[in-house]
mmCIF file of C-alpha atoms in Angstrom:
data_model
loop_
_atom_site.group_PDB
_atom_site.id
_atom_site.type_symbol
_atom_site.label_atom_id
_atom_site.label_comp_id
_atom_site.label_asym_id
_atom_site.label_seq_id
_atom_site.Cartn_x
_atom_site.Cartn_y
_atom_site.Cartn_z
ATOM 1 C CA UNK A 30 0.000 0.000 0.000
ATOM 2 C CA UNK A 31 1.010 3.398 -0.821
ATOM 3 C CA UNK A 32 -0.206 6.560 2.079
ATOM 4 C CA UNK A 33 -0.353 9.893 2.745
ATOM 5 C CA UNK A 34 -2.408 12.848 4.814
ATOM 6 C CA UNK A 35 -5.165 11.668 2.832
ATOM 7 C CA UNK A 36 -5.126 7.856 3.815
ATOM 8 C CA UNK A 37 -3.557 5.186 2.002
ATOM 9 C CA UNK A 38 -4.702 2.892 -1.120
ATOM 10 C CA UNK A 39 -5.680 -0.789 -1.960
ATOM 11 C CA UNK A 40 -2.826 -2.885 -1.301
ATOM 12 C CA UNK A 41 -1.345 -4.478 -4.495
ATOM 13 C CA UNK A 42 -1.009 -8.464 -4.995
ATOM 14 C CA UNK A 43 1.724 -9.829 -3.297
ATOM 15 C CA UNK A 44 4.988 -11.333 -5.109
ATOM 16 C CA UNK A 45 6.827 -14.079 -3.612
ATOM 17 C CA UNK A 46 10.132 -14.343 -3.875
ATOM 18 C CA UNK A 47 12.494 -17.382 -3.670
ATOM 19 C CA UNK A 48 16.382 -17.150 -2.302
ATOM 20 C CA UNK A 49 19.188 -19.382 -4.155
ATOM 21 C CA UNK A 50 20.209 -21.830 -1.997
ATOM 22 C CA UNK A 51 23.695 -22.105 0.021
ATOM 23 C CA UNK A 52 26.829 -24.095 -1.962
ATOM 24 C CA UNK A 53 27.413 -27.682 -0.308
ATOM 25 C CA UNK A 54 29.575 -28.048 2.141
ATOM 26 C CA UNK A 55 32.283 -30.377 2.522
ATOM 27 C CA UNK A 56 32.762 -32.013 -0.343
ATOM 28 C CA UNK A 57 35.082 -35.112 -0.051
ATOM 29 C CA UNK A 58 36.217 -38.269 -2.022
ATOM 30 C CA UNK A 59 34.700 -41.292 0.430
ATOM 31 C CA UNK A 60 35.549 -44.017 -2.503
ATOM 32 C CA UNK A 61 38.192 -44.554 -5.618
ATOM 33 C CA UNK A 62 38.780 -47.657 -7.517
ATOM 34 C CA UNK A 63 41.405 -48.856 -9.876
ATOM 35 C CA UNK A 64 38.648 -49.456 -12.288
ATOM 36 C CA UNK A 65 37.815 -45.302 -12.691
ATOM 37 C CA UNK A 66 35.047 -44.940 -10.344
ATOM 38 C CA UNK A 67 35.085 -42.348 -8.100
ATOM 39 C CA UNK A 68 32.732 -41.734 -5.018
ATOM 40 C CA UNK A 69 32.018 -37.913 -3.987
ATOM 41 C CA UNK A 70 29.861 -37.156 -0.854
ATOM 42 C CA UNK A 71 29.002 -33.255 0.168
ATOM 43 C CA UNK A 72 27.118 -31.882 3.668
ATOM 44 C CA UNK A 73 23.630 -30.446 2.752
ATOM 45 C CA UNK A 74 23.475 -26.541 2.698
ATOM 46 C CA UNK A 75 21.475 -25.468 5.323
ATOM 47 C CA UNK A 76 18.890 -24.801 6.489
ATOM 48 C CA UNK A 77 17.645 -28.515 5.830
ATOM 49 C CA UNK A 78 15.611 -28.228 2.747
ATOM 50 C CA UNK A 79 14.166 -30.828 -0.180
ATOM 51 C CA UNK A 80 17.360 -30.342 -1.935
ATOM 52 C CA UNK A 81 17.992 -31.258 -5.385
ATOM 53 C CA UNK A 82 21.899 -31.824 -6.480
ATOM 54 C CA UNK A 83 23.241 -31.884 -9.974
ATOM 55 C CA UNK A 84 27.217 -33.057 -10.689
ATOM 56 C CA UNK A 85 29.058 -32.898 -13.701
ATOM 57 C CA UNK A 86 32.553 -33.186 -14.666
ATOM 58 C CA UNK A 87 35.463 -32.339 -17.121
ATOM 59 C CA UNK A 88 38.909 -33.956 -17.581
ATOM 60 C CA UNK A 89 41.878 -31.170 -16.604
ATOM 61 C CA UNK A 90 44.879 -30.818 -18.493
ATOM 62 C CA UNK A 91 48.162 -28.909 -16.490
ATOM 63 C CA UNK A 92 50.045 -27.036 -19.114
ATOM 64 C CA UNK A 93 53.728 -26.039 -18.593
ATOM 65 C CA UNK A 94 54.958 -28.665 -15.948
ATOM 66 C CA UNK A 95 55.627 -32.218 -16.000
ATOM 67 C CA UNK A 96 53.833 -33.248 -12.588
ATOM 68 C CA UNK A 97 51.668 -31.935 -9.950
ATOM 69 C CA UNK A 98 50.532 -33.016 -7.147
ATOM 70 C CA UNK A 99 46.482 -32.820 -6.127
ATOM 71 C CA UNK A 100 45.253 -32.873 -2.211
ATOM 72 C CA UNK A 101 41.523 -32.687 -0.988
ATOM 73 C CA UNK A 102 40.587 -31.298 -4.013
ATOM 74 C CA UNK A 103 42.815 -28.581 -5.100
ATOM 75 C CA UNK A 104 46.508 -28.708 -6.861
ATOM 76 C CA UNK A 105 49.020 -27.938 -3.760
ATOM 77 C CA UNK A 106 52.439 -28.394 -6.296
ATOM 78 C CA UNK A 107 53.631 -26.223 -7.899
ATOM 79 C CA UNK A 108 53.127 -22.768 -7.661
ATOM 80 C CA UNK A 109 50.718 -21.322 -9.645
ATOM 81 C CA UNK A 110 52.136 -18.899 -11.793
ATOM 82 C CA UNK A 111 54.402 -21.731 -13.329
ATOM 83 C CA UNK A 112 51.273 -23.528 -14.968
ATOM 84 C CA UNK A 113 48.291 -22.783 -16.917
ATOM 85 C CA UNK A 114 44.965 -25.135 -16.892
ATOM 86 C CA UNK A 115 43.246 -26.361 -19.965
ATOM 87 C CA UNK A 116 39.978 -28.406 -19.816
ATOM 88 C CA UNK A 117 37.518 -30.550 -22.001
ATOM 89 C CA UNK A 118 33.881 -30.605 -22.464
ATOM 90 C CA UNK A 119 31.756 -31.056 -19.291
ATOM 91 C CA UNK A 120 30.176 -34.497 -19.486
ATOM 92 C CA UNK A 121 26.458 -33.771 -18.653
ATOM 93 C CA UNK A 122 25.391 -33.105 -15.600
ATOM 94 C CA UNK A 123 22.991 -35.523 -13.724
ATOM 95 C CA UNK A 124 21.204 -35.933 -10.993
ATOM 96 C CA UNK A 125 23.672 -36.902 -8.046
ATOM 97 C CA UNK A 126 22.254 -40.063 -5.748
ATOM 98 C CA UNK A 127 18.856 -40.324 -8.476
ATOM 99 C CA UNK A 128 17.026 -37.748 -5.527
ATOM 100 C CA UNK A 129 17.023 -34.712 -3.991
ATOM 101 C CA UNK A 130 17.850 -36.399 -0.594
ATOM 102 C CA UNK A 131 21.137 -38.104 -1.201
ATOM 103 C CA UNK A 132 24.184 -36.229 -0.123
ATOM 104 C CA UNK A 133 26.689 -38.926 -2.374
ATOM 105 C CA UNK A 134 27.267 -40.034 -5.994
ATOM 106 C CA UNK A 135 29.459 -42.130 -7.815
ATOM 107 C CA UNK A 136 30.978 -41.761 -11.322
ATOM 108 C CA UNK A 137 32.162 -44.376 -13.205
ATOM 109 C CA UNK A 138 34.394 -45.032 -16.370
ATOM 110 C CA UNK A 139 37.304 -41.990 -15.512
ATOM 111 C CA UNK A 140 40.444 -43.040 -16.682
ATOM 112 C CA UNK A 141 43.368 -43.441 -14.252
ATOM 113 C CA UNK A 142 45.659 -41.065 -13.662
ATOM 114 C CA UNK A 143 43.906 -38.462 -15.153
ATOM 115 C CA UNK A 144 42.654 -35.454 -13.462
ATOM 116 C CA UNK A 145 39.145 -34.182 -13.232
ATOM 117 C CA UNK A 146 37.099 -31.064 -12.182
ATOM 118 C CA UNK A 147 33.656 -31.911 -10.351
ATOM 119 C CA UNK A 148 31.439 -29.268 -10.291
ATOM 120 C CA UNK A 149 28.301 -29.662 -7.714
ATOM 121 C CA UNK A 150 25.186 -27.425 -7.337
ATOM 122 C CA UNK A 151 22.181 -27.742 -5.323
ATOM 123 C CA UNK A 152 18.464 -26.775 -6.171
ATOM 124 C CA UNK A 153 15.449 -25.896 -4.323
ATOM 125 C CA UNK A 154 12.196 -24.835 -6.095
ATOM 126 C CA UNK A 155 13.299 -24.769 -9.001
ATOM 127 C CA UNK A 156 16.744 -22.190 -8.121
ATOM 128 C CA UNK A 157 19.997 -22.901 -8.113
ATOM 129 C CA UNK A 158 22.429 -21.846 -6.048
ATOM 130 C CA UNK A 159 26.498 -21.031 -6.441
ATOM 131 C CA UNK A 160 28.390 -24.141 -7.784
ATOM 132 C CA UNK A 161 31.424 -25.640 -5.935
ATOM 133 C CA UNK A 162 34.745 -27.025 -7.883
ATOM 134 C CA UNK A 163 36.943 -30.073 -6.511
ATOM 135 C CA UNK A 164 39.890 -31.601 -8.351
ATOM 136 C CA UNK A 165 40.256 -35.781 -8.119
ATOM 137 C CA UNK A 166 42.600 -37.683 -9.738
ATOM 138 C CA UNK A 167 41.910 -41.564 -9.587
ATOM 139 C CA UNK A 168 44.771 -43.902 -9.316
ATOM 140 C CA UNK A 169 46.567 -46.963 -9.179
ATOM 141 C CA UNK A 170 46.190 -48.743 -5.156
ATOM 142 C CA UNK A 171 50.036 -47.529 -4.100
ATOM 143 C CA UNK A 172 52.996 -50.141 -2.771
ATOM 144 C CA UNK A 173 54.312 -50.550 0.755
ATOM 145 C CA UNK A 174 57.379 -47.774 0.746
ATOM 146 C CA UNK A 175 60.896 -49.324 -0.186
ATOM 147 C CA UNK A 176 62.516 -50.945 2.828
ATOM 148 C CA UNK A 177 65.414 -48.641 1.634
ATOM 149 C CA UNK A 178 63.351 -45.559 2.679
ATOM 150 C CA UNK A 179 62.304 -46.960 5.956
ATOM 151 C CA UNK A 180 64.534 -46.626 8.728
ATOM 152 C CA UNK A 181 64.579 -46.684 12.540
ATOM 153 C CA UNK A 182 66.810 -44.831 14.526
ATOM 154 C CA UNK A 183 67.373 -43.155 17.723
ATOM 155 C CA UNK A 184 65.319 -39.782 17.910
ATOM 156 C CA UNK A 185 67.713 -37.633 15.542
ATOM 157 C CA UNK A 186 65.381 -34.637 15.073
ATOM 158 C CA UNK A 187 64.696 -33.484 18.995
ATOM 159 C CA UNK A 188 67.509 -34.785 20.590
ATOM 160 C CA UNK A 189 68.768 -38.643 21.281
ATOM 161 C CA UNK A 190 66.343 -40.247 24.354
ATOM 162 C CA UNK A 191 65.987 -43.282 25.317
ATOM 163 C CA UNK A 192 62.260 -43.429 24.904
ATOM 164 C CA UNK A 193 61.827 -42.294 21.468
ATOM 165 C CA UNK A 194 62.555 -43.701 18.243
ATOM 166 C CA UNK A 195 62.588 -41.968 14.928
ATOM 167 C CA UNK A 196 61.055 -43.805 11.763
ATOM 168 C CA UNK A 197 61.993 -42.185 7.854
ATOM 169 C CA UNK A 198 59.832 -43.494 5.089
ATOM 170 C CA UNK A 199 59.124 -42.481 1.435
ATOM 171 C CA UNK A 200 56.807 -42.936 -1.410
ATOM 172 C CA UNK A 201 57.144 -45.853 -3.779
ATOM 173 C CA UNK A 202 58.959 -43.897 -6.872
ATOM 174 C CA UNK A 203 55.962 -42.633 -9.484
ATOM 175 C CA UNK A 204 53.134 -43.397 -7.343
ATOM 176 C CA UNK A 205 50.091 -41.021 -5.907
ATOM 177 C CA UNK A 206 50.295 -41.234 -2.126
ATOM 178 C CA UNK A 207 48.145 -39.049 0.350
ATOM 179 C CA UNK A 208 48.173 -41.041 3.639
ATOM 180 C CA UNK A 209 50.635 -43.086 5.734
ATOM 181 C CA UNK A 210 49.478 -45.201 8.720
ATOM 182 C CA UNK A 211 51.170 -46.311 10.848
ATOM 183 C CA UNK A 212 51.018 -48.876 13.809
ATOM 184 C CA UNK A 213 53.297 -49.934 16.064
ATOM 185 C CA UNK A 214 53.239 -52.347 19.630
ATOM 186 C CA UNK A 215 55.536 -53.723 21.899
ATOM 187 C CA UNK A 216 55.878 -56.994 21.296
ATOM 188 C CA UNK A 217 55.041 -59.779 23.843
ATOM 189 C CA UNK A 218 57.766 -61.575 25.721
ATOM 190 C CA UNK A 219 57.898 -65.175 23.966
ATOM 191 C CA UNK A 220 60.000 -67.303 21.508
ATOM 192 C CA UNK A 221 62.045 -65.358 18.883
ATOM 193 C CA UNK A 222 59.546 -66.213 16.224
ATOM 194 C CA UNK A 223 56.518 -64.439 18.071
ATOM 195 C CA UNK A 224 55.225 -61.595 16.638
ATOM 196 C CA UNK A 225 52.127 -61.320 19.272
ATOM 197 C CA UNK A 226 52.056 -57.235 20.378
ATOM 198 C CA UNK A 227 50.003 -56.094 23.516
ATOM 199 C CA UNK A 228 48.042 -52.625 23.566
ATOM 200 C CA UNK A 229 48.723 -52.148 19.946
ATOM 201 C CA UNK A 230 48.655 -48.180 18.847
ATOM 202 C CA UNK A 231 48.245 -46.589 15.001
ATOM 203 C CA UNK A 232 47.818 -43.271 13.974
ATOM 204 C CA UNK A 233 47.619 -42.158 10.043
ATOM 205 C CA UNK A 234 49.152 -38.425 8.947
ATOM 206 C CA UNK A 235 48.980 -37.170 5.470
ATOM 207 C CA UNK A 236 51.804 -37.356 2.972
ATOM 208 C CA UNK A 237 52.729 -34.056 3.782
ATOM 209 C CA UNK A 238 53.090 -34.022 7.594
ATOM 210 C CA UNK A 239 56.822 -34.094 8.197
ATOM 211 C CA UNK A 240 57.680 -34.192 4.350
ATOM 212 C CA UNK A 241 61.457 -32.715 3.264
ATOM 213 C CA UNK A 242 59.449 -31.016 0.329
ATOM 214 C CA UNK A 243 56.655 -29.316 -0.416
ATOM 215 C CA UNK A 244 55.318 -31.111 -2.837
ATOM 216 C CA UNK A 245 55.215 -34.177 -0.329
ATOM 217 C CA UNK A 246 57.535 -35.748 -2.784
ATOM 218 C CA UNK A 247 60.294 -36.294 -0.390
ATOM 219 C CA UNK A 248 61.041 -38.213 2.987
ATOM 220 C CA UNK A 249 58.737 -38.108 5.905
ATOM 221 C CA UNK A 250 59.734 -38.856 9.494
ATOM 222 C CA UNK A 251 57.663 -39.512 12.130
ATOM 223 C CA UNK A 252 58.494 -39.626 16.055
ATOM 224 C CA UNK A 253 57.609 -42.058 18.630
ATOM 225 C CA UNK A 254 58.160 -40.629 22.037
ATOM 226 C CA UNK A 255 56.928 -42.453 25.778
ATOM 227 C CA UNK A 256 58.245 -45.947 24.812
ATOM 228 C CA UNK A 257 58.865 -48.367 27.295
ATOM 229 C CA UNK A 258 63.179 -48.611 27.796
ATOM 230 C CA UNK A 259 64.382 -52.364 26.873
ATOM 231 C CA UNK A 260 61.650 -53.213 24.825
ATOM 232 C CA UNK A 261 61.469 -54.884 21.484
ATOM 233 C CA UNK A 262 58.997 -52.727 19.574
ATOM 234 C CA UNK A 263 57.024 -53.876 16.076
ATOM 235 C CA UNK A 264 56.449 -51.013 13.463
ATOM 236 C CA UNK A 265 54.527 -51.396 10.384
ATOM 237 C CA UNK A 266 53.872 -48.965 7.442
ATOM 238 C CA UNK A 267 50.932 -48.734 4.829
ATOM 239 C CA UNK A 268 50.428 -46.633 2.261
ATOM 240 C CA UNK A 269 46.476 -45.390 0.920
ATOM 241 C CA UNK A 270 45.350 -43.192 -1.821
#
């Protein structure tokens, strides 16, 4: 209604309007094969609505280096000035999950060792709101690290105690690594050829937690401190992608 001194007039019909929806939130890989098939999951914007979500995707090309390295969805190595980005067609979008209330989709028939843009949106009535990008790059399930590359020694990077031990590992030579668990136990007092452990521990840290490079391309360490003196202690090393 419009008013004045003299009163005010008819109200007009009302409009309604509708607000684009937040971008997802924490969007992850939860899945990767050495067959191509990639799993994405995403948190639902808020406020918790009848979302619809729509994914598509586009193989990416790095122009003017020989290797990068990708990590939780965004190239870390090298610096960015010393590379350009080309990409392909997007591959049509679809509806992620097959309904608006799944918060995960897979994609299937990527080729290894390629990378790939995913771009995810989310609808409600009919509006879309802002897209969100994330880099993958499937690959090939990595090997144990060299037994070259993985020592034991006495603690060499905080000072030489008799409770901590220092273990140096590095990635099998050409291959994608992004995690390193590790576990470790004392082991049991028995025959030389027991292997039992008590109170076994692990923990996992990414490739580039204690990594000589940036790029996470060169040795990690890791240090064990609080070990028991005079014990015979069992360490074992995986590698995950």
């Amino acid at each position: 209604s419009a008013c004045n001194l003299a009163g005010c007039s008819a109200p007009a019909s009302l409009s309604s309007v509708v607000t684009a929806p937040r971008q997802v939130g924490n969007v992850r890989i939860t899945g990767l094969s050495t067959t191509g098939t990639v799993t994405v999951a995403w948190d639902a914007p808020s406020p918790p609505l009848d979302y619809l979500y729509y994914l598509r995707y586009r193989r990416m090309t790095i122009v003017g280096v020989s290797e990068f390295v990708l990590f939780e969805g965004r190239i870390i190595f090298p610096d960015p000035s010393l590379y350009t980005v080309s990409f392909s067609t997007w591959v049509a979008e679809s509806l992620a999950g097959g309904a608006g209330k799944y918060t995960n989709a897979t994609l299937s028939g990527l080729t290894l060792n390629e990378a790939y843009q995913l771009e995810l949106v989310a609808q409600v009535n009919g509006i879309r709101g802002g897209s969100v990008q994330y880099l993958v790059r499937p690959s090939d399930q990595p090997s144990n690290p060299a037994l070259a590359t993985f020592t034991v020694s006495d603690d060499a990077h905080s000072g030489v105690l008799r409770d901590s031990l220092t273990i140096q590992f590095a990635a099998p030579t050409g291959q994608v690594v992004t995690h390193y668990r590790m576990t470790w136990c004392e082991k049991l007092a028995c025959s030389d050829s027991c292997l039992a452990c008590a109170s076994t521990q692990s923990r996992e840290v990414t490739f580039l937690e204690g990594n000589s490079l940036p790029s996470g391309k060169g040795t990690n360490f890791h240090t064990f401190t609080s070990l028991t003196v005079y014990k015979e202690i069992i360490f074992e090393l995986e590698t995950r992608n």
